PDB file of C-alpha atoms in Angstrom:
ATOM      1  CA  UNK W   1      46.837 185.545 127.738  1.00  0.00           C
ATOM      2  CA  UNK W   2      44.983 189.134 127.799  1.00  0.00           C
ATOM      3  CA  UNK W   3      45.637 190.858 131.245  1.00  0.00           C
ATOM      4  CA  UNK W   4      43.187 193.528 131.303  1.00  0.00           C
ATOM      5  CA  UNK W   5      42.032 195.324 134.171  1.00  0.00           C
ATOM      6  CA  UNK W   6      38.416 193.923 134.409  1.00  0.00           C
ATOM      7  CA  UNK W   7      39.577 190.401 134.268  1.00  0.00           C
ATOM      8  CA  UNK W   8      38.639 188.371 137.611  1.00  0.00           C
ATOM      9  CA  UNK W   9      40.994 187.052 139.854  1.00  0.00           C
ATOM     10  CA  UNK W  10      41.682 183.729 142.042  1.00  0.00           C
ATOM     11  CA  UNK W  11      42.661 182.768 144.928  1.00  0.00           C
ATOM     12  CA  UNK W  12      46.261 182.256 143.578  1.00  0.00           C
ATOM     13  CA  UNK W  13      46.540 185.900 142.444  1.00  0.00           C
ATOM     14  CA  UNK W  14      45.234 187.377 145.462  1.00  0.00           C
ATOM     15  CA  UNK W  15      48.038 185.411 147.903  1.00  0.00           C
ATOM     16  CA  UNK W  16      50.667 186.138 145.023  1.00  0.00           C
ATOM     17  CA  UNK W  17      49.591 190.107 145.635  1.00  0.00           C
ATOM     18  CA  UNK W  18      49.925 189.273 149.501  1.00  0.00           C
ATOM     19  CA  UNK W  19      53.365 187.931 148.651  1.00  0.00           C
ATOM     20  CA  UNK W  20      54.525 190.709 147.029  1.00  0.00           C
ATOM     21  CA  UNK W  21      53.553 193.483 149.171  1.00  0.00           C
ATOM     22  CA  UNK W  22      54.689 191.214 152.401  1.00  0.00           C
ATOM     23  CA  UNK W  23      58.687 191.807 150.592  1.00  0.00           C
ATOM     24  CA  UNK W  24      57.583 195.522 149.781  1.00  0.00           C
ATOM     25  CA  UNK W  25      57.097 195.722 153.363  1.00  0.00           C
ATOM     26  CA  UNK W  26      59.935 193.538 154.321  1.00  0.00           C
ATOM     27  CA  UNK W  27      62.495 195.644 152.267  1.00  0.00           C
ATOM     28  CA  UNK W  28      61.091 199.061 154.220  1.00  0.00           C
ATOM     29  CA  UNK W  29      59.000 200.226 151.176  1.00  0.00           C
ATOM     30  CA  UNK W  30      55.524 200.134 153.234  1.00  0.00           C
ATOM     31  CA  UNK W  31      55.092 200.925 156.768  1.00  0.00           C
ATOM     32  CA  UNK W  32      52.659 199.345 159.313  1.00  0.00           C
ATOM     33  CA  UNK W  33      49.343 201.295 158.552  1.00  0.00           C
ATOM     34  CA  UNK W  34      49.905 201.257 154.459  1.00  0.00           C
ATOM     35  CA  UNK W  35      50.843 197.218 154.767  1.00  0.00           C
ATOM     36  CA  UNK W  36      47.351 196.832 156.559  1.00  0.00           C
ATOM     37  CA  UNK W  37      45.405 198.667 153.893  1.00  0.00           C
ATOM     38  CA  UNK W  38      46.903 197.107 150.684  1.00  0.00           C
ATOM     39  CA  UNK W  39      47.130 193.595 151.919  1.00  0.00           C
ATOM     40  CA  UNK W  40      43.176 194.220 153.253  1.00  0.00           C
ATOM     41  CA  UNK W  41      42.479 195.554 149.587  1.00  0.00           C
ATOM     42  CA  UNK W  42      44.178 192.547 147.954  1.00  0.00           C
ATOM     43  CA  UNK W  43      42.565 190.161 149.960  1.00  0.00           C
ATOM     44  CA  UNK W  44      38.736 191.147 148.511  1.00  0.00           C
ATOM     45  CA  UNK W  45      40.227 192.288 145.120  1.00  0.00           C
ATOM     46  CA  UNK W  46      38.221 190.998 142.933  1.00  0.00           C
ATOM     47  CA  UNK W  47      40.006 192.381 139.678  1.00  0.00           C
ATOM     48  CA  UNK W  48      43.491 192.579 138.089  1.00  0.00           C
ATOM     49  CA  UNK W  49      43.133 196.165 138.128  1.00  0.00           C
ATOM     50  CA  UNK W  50      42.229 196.384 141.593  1.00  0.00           C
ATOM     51  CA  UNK W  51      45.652 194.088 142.223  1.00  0.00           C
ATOM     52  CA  UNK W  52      47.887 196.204 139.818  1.00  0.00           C
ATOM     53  CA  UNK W  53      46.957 199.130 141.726  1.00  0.00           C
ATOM     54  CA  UNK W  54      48.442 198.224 145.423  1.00  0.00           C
ATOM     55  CA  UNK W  55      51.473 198.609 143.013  1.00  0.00           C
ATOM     56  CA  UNK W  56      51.511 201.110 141.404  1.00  0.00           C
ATOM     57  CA  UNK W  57      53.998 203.389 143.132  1.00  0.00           C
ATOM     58  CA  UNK W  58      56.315 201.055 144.300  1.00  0.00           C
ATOM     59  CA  UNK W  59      59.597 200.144 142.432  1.00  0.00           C
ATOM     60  CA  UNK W  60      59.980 197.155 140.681  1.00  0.00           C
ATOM     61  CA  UNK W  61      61.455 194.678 142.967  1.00  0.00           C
ATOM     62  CA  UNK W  62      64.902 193.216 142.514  1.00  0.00           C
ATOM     63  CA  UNK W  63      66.849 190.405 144.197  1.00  0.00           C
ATOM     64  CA  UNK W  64      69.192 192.590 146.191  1.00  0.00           C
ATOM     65  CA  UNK W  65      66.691 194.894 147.259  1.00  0.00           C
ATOM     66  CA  UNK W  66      66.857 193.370 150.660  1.00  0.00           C
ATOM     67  CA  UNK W  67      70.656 193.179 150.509  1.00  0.00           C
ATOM     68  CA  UNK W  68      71.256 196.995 151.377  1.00  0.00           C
ATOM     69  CA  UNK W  69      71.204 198.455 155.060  1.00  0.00           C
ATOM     70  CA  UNK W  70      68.806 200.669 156.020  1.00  0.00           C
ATOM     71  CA  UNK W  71      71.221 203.303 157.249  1.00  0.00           C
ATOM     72  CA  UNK W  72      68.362 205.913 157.870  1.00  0.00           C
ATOM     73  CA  UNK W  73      68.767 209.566 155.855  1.00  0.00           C
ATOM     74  CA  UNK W  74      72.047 210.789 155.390  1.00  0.00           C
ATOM     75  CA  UNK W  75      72.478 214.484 154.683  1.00  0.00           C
ATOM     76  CA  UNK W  76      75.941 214.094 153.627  1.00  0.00           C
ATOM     77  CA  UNK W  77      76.753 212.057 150.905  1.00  0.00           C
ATOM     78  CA  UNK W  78      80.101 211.922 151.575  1.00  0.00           C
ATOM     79  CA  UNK W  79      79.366 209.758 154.199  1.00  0.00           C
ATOM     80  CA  UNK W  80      76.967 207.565 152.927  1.00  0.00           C
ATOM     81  CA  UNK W  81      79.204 206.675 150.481  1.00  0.00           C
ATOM     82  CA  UNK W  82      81.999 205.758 153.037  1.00  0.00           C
ATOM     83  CA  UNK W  83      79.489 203.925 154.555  1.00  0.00           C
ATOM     84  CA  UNK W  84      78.993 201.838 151.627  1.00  0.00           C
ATOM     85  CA  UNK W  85      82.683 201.387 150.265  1.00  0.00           C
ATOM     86  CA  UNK W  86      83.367 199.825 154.473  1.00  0.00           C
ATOM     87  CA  UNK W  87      80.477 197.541 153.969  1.00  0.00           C
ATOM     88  CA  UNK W  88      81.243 196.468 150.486  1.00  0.00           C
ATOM     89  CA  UNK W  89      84.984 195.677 151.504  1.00  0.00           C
ATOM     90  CA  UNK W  90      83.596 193.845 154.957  1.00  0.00           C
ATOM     91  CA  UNK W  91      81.544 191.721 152.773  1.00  0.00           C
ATOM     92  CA  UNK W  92      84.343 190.507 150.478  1.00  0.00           C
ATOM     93  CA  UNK W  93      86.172 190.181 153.449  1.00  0.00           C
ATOM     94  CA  UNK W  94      83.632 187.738 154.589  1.00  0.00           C
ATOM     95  CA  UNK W  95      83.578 185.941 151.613  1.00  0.00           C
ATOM     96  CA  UNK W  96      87.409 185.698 151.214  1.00  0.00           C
ATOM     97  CA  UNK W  97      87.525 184.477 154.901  1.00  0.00           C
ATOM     98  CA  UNK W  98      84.737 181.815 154.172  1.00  0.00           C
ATOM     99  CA  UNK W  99      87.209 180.916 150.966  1.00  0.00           C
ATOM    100  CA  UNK W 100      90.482 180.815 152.758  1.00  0.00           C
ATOM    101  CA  UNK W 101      89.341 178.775 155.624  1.00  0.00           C
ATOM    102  CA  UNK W 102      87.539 176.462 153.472  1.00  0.00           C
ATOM    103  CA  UNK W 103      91.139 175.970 151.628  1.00  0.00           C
ATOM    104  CA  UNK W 104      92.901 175.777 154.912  1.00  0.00           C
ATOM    105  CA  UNK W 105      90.763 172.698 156.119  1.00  0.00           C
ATOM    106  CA  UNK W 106      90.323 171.200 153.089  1.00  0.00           C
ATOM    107  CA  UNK W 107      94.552 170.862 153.009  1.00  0.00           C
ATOM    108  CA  UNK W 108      94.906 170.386 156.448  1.00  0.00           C
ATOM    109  CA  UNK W 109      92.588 167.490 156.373  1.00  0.00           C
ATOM    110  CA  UNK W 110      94.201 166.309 153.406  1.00  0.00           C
ATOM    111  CA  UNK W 111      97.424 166.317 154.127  1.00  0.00           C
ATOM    112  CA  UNK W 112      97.055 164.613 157.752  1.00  0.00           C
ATOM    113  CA  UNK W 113      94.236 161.313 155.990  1.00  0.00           C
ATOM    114  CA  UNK W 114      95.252 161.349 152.650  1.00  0.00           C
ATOM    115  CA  UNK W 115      99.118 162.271 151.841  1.00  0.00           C
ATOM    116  CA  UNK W 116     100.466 161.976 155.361  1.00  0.00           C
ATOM    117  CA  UNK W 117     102.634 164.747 155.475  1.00  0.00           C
ATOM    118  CA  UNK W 118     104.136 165.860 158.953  1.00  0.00           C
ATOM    119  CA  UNK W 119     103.361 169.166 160.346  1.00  0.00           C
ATOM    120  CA  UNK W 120     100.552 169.311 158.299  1.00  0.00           C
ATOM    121  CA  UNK W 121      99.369 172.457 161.468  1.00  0.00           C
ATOM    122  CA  UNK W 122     101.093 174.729 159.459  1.00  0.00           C
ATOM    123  CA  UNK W 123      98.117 175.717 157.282  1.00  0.00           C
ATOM    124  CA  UNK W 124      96.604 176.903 160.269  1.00  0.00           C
ATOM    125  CA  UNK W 125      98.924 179.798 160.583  1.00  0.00           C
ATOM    126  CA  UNK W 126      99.407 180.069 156.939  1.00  0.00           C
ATOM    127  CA  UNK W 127      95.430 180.837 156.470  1.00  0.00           C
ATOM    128  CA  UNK W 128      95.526 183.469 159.448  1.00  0.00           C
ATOM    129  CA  UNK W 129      98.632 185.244 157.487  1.00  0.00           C
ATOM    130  CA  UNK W 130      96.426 185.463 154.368  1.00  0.00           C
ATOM    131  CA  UNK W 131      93.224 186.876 156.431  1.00  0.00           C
ATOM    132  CA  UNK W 132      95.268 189.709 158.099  1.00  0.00           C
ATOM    133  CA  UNK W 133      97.164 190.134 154.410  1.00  0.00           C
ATOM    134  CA  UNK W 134      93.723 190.667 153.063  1.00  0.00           C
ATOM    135  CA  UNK W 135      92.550 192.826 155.831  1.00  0.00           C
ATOM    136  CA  UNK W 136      95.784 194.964 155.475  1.00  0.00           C
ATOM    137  CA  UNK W 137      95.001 195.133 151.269  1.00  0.00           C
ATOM    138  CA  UNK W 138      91.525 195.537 151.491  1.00  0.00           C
ATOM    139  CA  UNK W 139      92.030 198.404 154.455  1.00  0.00           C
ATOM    140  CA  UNK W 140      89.417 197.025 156.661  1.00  0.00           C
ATOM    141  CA  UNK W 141      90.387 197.623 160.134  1.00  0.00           C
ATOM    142  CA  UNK W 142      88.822 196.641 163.298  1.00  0.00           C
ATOM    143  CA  UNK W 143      86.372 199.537 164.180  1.00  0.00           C
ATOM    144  CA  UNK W 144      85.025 198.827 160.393  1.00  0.00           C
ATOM    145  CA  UNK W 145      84.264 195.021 161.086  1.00  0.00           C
ATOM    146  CA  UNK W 146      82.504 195.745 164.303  1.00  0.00           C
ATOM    147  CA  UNK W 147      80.566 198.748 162.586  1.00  0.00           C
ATOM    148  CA  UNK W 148      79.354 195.771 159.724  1.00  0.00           C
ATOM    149  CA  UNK W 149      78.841 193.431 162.386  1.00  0.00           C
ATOM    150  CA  UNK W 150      76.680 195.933 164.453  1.00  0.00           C
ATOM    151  CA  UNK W 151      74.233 197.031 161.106  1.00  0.00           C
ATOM    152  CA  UNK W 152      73.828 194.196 159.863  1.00  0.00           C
ATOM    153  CA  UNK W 153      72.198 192.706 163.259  1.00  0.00           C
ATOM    154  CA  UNK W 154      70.176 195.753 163.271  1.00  0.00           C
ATOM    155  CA  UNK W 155      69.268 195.192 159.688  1.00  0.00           C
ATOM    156  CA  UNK W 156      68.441 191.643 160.486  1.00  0.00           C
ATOM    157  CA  UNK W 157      66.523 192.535 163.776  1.00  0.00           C
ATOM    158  CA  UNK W 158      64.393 194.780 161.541  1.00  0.00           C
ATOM    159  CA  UNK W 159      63.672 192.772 158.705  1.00  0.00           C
ATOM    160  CA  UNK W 160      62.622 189.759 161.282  1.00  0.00           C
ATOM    161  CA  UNK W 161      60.331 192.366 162.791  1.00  0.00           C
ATOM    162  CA  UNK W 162      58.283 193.349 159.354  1.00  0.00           C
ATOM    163  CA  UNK W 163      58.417 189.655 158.332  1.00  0.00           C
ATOM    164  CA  UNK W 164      56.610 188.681 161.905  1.00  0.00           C
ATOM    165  CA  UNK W 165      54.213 191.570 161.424  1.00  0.00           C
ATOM    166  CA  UNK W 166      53.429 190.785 157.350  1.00  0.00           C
ATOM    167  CA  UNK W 167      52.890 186.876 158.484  1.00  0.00           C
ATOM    168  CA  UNK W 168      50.731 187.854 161.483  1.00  0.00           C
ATOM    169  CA  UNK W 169      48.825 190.079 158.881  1.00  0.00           C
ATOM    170  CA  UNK W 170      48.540 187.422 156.283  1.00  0.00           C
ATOM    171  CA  UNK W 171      47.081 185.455 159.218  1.00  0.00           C
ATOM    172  CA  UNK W 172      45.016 187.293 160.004  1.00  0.00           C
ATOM    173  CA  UNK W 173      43.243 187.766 156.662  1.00  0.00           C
ATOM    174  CA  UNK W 174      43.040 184.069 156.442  1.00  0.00           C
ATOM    175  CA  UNK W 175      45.359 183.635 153.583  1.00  0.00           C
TER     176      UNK W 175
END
């Protein structure tokens, strides 16, 4: 199918568009007033070349463009790229906690219904032995999980914030 720029456009395309810039502005890539004008332009665009160019400068999008924290501008790098090594090694923590205690009650459980083995508790401390040992390997202390704790609810308080505002928009263009 041709996509030239003088080709009409649908309904369907026009609320794709409004889609689209709603994650631009989710992800921090628009602010308030340039979310207002684009999704206004893309809901009387009339052409595929009037859609294509609400997008023009903006990056292509990716599926983990909304998985980095909005840290605001950091002059030194240095620290911006701590930053990021204590958040990457929070969130494998996370996900190795998630894994061990899934493991933990998964035996526990079985051993108590299904093999009947006495002191079957003992996973209990077992599984908090391997979250500190991966705490101590991983060198995630304390102050580091509170630090990824206290971004991401920022992050997540902001992101719920442009989401509100792009639905209320779409709203109230009738889409």
């Amino acid at each position: 199918m041709d996509h030239a720029p003088d080709q009409r456009i649908g309904d369907g395309d026009r609320a794709l568009a409004l889609d689209r810039l709603g994650q631009y502005f989710a992800d921090g890539y628009l602010d308030v007033a340039e979310f207002e004008t684009r999704t206004g332009d893309a809901a009387v665009a009339r052409t595929r070349g009037e859609i294509e160019a609400l997008f023009d400068d903006l990056p292509e999008q990716s599926a983990t463009s909304s998985d980095v924290v909005a840290a605001g501008p950091a002059p030194d790098m240095r620290a911006q790229r701590e930053l990021d090594e204590v958040m990457e090694r929070s969130r494998k923590i996370q996900r190795l906690d998630g894994i061990i205690w899934a493991v933990v009650l998964i035996t526990f459980f079985a051993s108590i219904f299904i093999v009947n083995v006495p002191f079957s508790w003992v996973v209990f401390p077992l599984g908090a032995f391997a979250s500190w040992g991966m705490r101590s390997v991983l060198k995630v202390d304390d102050a580091d999980e509170e630090l990824f704790a206290e971004l991401n609810k920022k992050e997540s308080e902001q992101r719920a914030e442009r989401l509100r505002k792009a639905a209320e928009r779409r709203r109230e263009l009738g889409q």
